[in-house]
C-alpha positions as MATLAB code, in Angstrom:
seq = 'MTEPTSPITQDVLTVPRKLPEGGKLNLVGLTREELRAALIAAGTPEKQAKMRVGQVWQWIYHWGVRDFSEMTNLAKDYRALLDANFEIALPEVVTCQVSMDGTRKYLLRIAGGHEVEAVYIPEENRGTLCISSQVGCTLTCSFCHTGTQKLVRNLTAGEIVGQVMVARDDLGEWPKPGAPKDETRLISNVVLMGMGEPLYNFENVRNAMKVVMDGEGLTLSRRRITLSTSGIVPEIARTAEEIGCLLAISFHATTDEVRDKLVPVNKKWNIATLLDTLRDYPRLSNSERITFEYVMLKGVNDSDDDARRLIKLIRGIPAKINLIPFNEWPGSPYQRSDWERIEAFADIVYKAGYAAPIRTPRGEDIMAACGQLKSATERARKSKAEIAAEAGQ';
ca = [
     -82.198  -13.551 -213.459;
     -78.697  -12.404 -214.385;
     -77.913  -13.088 -218.028;
     -75.101  -15.636 -218.475;
     -71.773  -14.261 -219.477;
     -70.326  -17.618 -220.679;
     -71.550  -19.546 -223.721;
     -74.267  -22.069 -222.864;
     -75.741  -23.086 -226.149;
     -74.146  -25.470 -228.531;
     -73.841  -23.000 -231.398;
     -72.339  -19.908 -229.737;
     -68.759  -20.954 -230.370;
     -69.055  -23.384 -233.210;
     -66.336  -22.919 -235.789;
     -67.931  -23.514 -239.254;
     -65.877  -26.232 -240.939;
     -67.103  -28.151 -243.808;
     -67.204  -31.948 -243.495;
     -66.401  -34.037 -246.522;
     -69.294  -34.415 -248.913;
     -70.198  -37.337 -251.183;
     -68.460  -40.681 -251.124;
     -69.655  -43.922 -249.511;
     -72.066  -43.853 -246.598;
     -70.540  -44.995 -243.338;
     -72.668  -47.756 -241.704;
     -71.198  -47.300 -238.289;
     -73.566  -45.406 -236.070;
     -76.728  -45.956 -238.122;
     -79.656  -47.144 -235.962;
     -81.458  -50.325 -237.317;
     -84.107  -48.141 -238.892;
     -81.528  -45.954 -240.677;
     -79.531  -48.950 -241.789;
     -82.721  -50.559 -243.293;
     -83.567  -47.438 -245.130;
     -79.908  -47.212 -246.532;
     -79.871  -50.812 -247.672;
     -83.201  -50.438 -249.459;
     -81.989  -47.202 -251.125;
     -78.924  -49.039 -252.343;
     -81.057  -51.788 -253.988;
     -81.870  -54.332 -251.272;
     -85.438  -55.773 -251.946;
     -87.794  -54.629 -249.164;
     -88.688  -58.210 -248.345;
     -85.052  -59.032 -247.651;
     -84.324  -55.810 -245.656;
     -84.959  -57.102 -242.144;
     -82.845  -60.141 -242.712;
     -79.985  -58.123 -244.287;
     -80.068  -55.605 -241.488;
     -79.548  -58.417 -238.904;
     -76.728  -59.976 -240.904;
     -74.801  -56.795 -241.582;
     -75.404  -55.585 -237.922;
     -73.978  -58.760 -236.519;
     -70.898  -58.653 -238.745;
     -70.110  -55.050 -237.828;
     -70.952  -54.984 -234.064;
     -70.614  -58.607 -232.918;
     -67.673  -59.794 -234.982;
     -66.030  -56.362 -235.527;
     -65.584  -56.961 -239.356;
     -64.561  -53.956 -241.493;
     -64.412  -55.558 -244.911;
     -67.634  -56.601 -246.684;
     -65.739  -59.373 -248.399;
     -65.472  -61.072 -244.985;
     -69.300  -61.243 -244.531;
     -69.380  -64.921 -245.676;
     -73.078  -65.602 -245.131;
     -73.961  -62.968 -247.807;
     -73.826  -63.762 -251.489;
     -70.878  -62.442 -253.437;
     -73.044  -60.090 -255.627;
     -74.597  -58.633 -252.419;
     -71.243  -58.120 -250.853;
     -70.238  -56.233 -253.996;
     -73.384  -54.143 -253.748;
     -72.535  -53.248 -250.150;
     -68.907  -52.425 -251.075;
     -69.951  -50.071 -253.886;
     -72.282  -48.033 -251.659;
     -71.004  -48.237 -248.120;
     -68.012  -48.170 -245.859;
     -67.232  -49.309 -242.331;
     -65.098  -46.541 -241.034;
     -63.890  -45.691 -237.486;
     -61.916  -42.757 -236.071;
     -58.136  -42.902 -236.783;
     -55.965  -43.581 -233.731;
     -53.343  -40.813 -233.798;
     -51.709  -41.847 -230.478;
     -52.411  -44.295 -227.669;
     -50.715  -43.412 -224.327;
     -50.577  -45.882 -221.561;
     -50.427  -44.660 -217.959;
     -48.358  -46.295 -215.176;
     -51.698  -47.471 -213.742;
     -52.829  -49.142 -216.952;
     -55.150  -46.356 -218.075;
     -55.126  -45.929 -221.911;
     -55.785  -42.607 -223.517;
     -56.611  -42.534 -227.279;
     -56.208  -39.414 -229.342;
     -58.619  -39.938 -232.244;
     -58.832  -38.134 -235.618;
     -62.214  -37.786 -237.119;
     -63.661  -36.243 -240.310;
     -62.466  -32.727 -241.030;
     -59.167  -33.429 -239.287;
     -60.667  -32.734 -235.877;
     -59.441  -34.645 -232.808;
     -61.108  -35.993 -229.683;
     -59.891  -38.106 -226.740;
     -61.235  -41.233 -225.183;
     -59.932  -43.020 -222.068;
     -59.990  -46.659 -221.033;
     -59.782  -47.377 -217.224;
     -59.118  -50.924 -216.194;
     -60.126  -52.014 -212.719;
     -60.105  -55.373 -210.963;
     -63.630  -56.403 -211.863;
     -64.611  -54.033 -214.545;
     -63.270  -51.782 -217.382;
     -64.706  -48.374 -218.023;
     -64.420  -46.498 -221.368;
     -64.877  -42.789 -221.067;
     -66.018  -41.324 -224.395;
     -66.478  -37.843 -225.894;
     -69.595  -36.329 -227.545;
     -68.200  -33.085 -228.954;
     -64.973  -31.716 -230.370;
     -64.115  -29.296 -227.571;
     -66.808  -28.032 -225.294;
     -69.250  -25.117 -225.119;
     -69.620  -24.915 -221.353;
     -66.460  -23.191 -220.217;
     -66.526  -24.754 -216.765;
     -63.748  -22.980 -215.010;
     -62.093  -26.047 -213.331;
     -62.119  -28.169 -216.538;
     -59.251  -28.187 -219.060;
     -61.632  -29.426 -221.876;
     -63.683  -26.192 -221.226;
     -60.763  -23.986 -222.196;
     -61.016  -25.425 -225.750;
     -63.749  -23.836 -227.875;
     -66.482  -26.035 -229.294;
     -65.726  -26.945 -232.824;
     -68.598  -29.320 -233.634;
     -70.794  -32.137 -232.437;
     -69.693  -35.704 -233.016;
     -71.832  -37.857 -235.287;
     -73.396  -41.042 -233.912;
     -70.786  -42.992 -235.883;
     -67.930  -41.137 -234.334;
     -69.361  -41.778 -230.857;
     -69.848  -45.507 -231.469;
     -66.489  -45.606 -233.233;
     -64.737  -44.776 -230.008;
     -66.065  -47.943 -228.445;
     -65.053  -49.968 -231.443;
     -61.542  -48.508 -231.587;
     -61.038  -49.376 -227.892;
     -62.234  -52.964 -228.564;
     -59.707  -53.151 -231.466;
     -56.864  -52.074 -229.198;
     -57.922  -54.390 -226.378;
     -58.506  -57.371 -228.781;
     -61.983  -57.776 -227.431;
     -63.812  -58.960 -230.593;
     -64.883  -62.603 -230.521;
     -63.269  -64.974 -232.928;
     -65.470  -67.286 -235.110;
     -65.173  -70.873 -233.897;
     -63.534  -69.941 -230.538;
     -65.121  -70.847 -227.280;
     -67.521  -68.031 -226.094;
     -65.771  -65.734 -223.645;
     -68.172  -63.818 -221.286;
     -65.255  -61.636 -219.893;
     -65.845  -58.034 -220.916;
     -62.750  -55.786 -220.828;
     -65.083  -52.943 -221.690;
     -67.896  -53.511 -219.228;
     -69.086  -49.868 -218.774;
     -69.238  -46.764 -220.942;
     -69.414  -43.299 -219.443;
     -70.254  -40.196 -221.519;
     -67.821  -38.094 -219.525;
     -65.174  -37.120 -222.076;
     -65.069  -34.005 -224.119;
     -68.217  -32.037 -224.547;
     -71.749  -31.872 -223.023;
     -73.727  -34.906 -224.295;
     -77.146  -33.250 -223.949;
     -76.135  -30.456 -226.414;
     -75.725  -33.244 -228.997;
     -78.759  -35.220 -227.943;
     -79.907  -36.983 -231.109;
     -76.404  -38.293 -231.997;
     -75.788  -39.472 -228.393;
     -79.217  -41.095 -228.271;
     -78.701  -42.984 -231.625;
     -75.168  -44.003 -230.737;
     -76.358  -45.492 -227.358;
     -79.093  -47.388 -229.285;
     -76.323  -49.102 -231.210;
     -74.188  -49.686 -228.105;
     -77.113  -51.069 -226.080;
     -78.388  -53.326 -228.946;
     -78.506  -57.003 -227.821;
     -77.138  -58.449 -231.072;
     -73.908  -56.351 -231.277;
     -71.931  -54.420 -228.575;
     -74.612  -55.484 -225.991;
     -73.948  -53.162 -223.186;
     -77.110  -52.766 -221.045;
     -78.482  -49.267 -220.212;
     -77.354  -49.813 -216.603;
     -73.795  -50.176 -217.816;
     -73.972  -46.732 -219.500;
     -73.771  -43.401 -217.545;
     -74.361  -40.043 -219.204;
     -72.768  -37.044 -217.450;
     -74.430  -33.686 -217.861;
     -73.830  -30.269 -216.429;
     -77.601  -29.848 -216.089;
     -79.196  -29.154 -219.488;
     -82.653  -29.269 -217.852;
     -84.864  -29.482 -220.997;
     -83.041  -32.622 -222.200;
     -82.991  -34.537 -218.911;
     -86.509  -35.900 -219.169;
     -85.812  -36.923 -222.821;
     -82.771  -38.748 -221.641;
     -84.831  -40.851 -219.293;
     -87.526  -41.606 -221.952;
     -85.397  -42.012 -225.079;
     -82.109  -43.427 -223.752;
     -82.933  -44.685 -220.198;
     -79.258  -44.923 -219.156;
     -77.947  -43.930 -215.771;
     -77.403  -40.224 -215.105;
     -74.541  -38.370 -213.481;
     -74.744  -34.640 -212.738;
     -71.661  -32.395 -212.731;
     -72.848  -30.592 -209.630;
     -69.650  -29.272 -207.827;
     -71.254  -26.510 -205.674;
     -73.943  -25.931 -203.088;
     -74.778  -22.335 -203.737;
     -75.810  -20.680 -206.953;
     -73.132  -18.029 -206.421;
     -70.256  -20.662 -206.517;
     -71.938  -22.882 -209.189;
     -72.401  -19.857 -211.546;
     -68.552  -19.577 -211.516;
     -67.673  -23.273 -211.728;
     -70.523  -24.337 -214.032;
     -71.743  -21.284 -216.015;
     -74.823  -23.078 -217.427;
     -76.203  -22.737 -213.796;
     -77.004  -19.126 -214.711;
     -79.670  -20.522 -217.124;
     -80.866  -23.553 -215.019;
     -79.984  -22.970 -211.353;
     -79.557  -25.519 -208.661;
     -83.292  -25.495 -207.583;
     -84.554  -25.828 -211.110;
     -82.040  -28.689 -211.853;
     -82.938  -30.545 -208.649;
     -86.710  -30.288 -209.310;
     -86.103  -31.936 -212.668;
     -83.909  -34.629 -211.228;
     -86.560  -35.684 -208.702;
     -88.581  -37.084 -211.568;
     -85.750  -38.879 -213.314;
     -85.499  -42.165 -211.480;
     -89.334  -42.653 -211.762;
     -89.275  -41.783 -215.483;
     -86.480  -44.195 -216.337;
     -86.880  -46.769 -213.586;
     -83.094  -46.429 -213.227;
     -80.804  -46.601 -210.241;
     -79.533  -43.778 -208.259;
     -78.462  -40.504 -209.761;
     -74.753  -39.839 -209.293;
     -73.686  -36.281 -208.221;
     -70.127  -35.649 -209.322;
     -68.398  -33.157 -207.012;
     -64.833  -31.960 -207.745;
     -63.015  -31.062 -204.580;
     -61.563  -27.507 -204.918;
     -59.392  -26.244 -202.043;
     -61.137  -23.325 -200.306;
     -63.920  -23.166 -202.897;
     -66.518  -25.847 -202.257;
     -64.901  -28.234 -199.702;
     -66.081  -26.952 -196.281;
     -68.210  -28.753 -193.741;
     -70.957  -26.331 -194.449;
     -70.815  -27.274 -198.072;
     -71.230  -30.920 -197.144;
     -74.224  -30.207 -195.004;
     -75.914  -28.056 -197.682;
     -75.240  -30.778 -200.225;
     -77.113  -33.318 -198.073;
     -80.039  -30.868 -197.544;
     -80.202  -30.035 -201.318;
     -80.443  -33.636 -202.580;
     -82.821  -34.884 -199.814;
     -85.481  -37.137 -201.446;
     -83.440  -37.984 -204.486;
     -82.024  -41.599 -204.687;
     -78.389  -40.542 -205.065;
     -74.752  -41.257 -204.497;
     -72.038  -38.611 -204.348;
     -68.767  -39.103 -206.313;
     -66.079  -37.002 -204.721;
     -63.466  -36.175 -207.222;
     -60.012  -34.886 -206.189;
     -59.306  -31.996 -208.624;
     -56.962  -32.960 -211.348;
     -54.689  -30.131 -211.926;
     -53.644  -28.939 -215.353;
     -51.316  -26.131 -216.712;
     -52.767  -22.799 -215.940;
     -55.670  -24.014 -213.790;
     -56.954  -21.483 -211.372;
     -57.688  -24.010 -208.628;
     -55.868  -26.508 -206.322;
     -56.900  -29.896 -205.113;
     -58.413  -30.015 -201.718;
     -56.201  -31.528 -199.000;
     -56.745  -35.226 -198.561;
     -57.890  -34.786 -194.899;
     -60.501  -32.227 -195.990;
     -61.835  -34.529 -198.667;
     -62.130  -37.364 -196.158;
     -63.893  -35.150 -193.562;
     -66.301  -34.036 -196.313;
     -66.912  -37.633 -197.288;
     -67.605  -38.574 -193.743;
     -70.321  -36.001 -193.259;
     -72.114  -37.124 -196.461;
     -71.686  -40.827 -195.504;
     -73.139  -40.326 -192.045;
     -76.176  -38.747 -193.664;
     -76.862  -42.025 -195.424;
     -75.341  -41.434 -198.890;
     -72.605  -43.415 -200.502;
     -69.656  -41.042 -200.922;
     -66.749  -42.764 -202.670;
     -63.608  -40.755 -203.274;
     -62.600  -41.377 -206.794;
     -59.026  -42.477 -207.179;
     -57.292  -40.165 -209.745;
     -56.329  -42.336 -212.757;
     -54.010  -41.537 -215.688;
     -52.834  -38.221 -214.332;
     -49.305  -38.768 -215.732;
     -50.795  -38.799 -219.338;
     -53.388  -36.019 -218.692;
     -56.194  -38.625 -218.944;
     -57.825  -37.908 -215.654;
     -61.240  -36.374 -215.108;
     -61.378  -32.808 -216.496;
     -57.979  -33.049 -218.226;
     -58.956  -34.110 -221.748;
     -58.148  -31.840 -224.577;
     -57.078  -32.254 -228.209;
     -53.241  -32.438 -228.352;
     -53.113  -30.147 -231.405;
     -55.298  -27.645 -229.500;
     -52.994  -27.971 -226.466;
     -49.876  -27.527 -228.543;
     -51.143  -24.363 -230.258;
     -51.411  -22.500 -227.030;
     -48.708  -21.333 -224.630;
     -48.974  -21.861 -220.940;
     -49.684  -18.133 -220.496;
     -52.510  -18.269 -222.975;
     -54.138  -21.163 -221.243;
     -53.804  -19.444 -217.806;
     -55.409  -16.304 -219.286;
     -58.291  -18.247 -220.619;
     -58.783  -19.899 -217.215;
     -59.165  -16.462 -215.693;
     -55.837  -16.388 -213.731;
];
């Protein structure tokens, strides 16, 4: 097998930057087990620990409280103990851009001064929040703007959960004590499709999703969470067993020759290896269909032959195909397939018995569409010529 020429492991391009040490422990993102251990270490009697975890958890994740003094069912001296040892800290919102179609893009600053982006997409009967798992990305997929930004570091579980909480702040979605219960969910779905490869940050992503799925806090069911991966084969079975959410695959090609260029990790785990692993996934997690994401690139992967090969490849896998019109960005080496070509491709897939929705581009005017996310400071540091050179033009 040809050795990969692009980085495919999470540490190849990591820029060593020291995170702040010392100070108070941030409770956001701790699992229940971690929160229990932290409270005991700070002086909570073990016999009270389970009750205290439940109380603090509900204040943080159900009510959205950030100040321990507002946790009114806790004694004052216990609130003081919490305040002396802990904090409830979220990423800082640097900017919030609102698209003409209502899409909201958040530029968030996290520890170390790094930045990530998250995107909220409102629809008629649901609202989807697209969150990031890494600062930058290690995969260098040639059609993706995020992939031209080198990986800086993995996000912590708290920084991943914090993106959901920041969006709820902005949307005013926390319940108010005493107010009638409102079952409407502005954030009804979470997709790990922002910056980074989630399966190269597995433990933090898993722990964050445990918090998001917990029934006494943010309460999003596992079927409302979709994790998108480029195909990190060794972690796919773990995803089924330890997270159990829905799975989306950044597929984008029907031959190894083309996928090697579009998704370089294919050189390590090729199409056949990836598909063999996916055939086990629905059984392992008892989840619904696997989504295959397929970005439509003019003259690259959009022929009728590609459509027919795709159908043949995924045969036997409960699946749907999301066709994504390419979202262009400065210096990108590709063009969006013509609309007629996308529809013809979709028709072949649909007639073979697979759902093949064409994703409506959202937030393009604020660079919030699929594959366009990139830290603003990183974008500003590079000229158009530099970006084009990185993209291989």
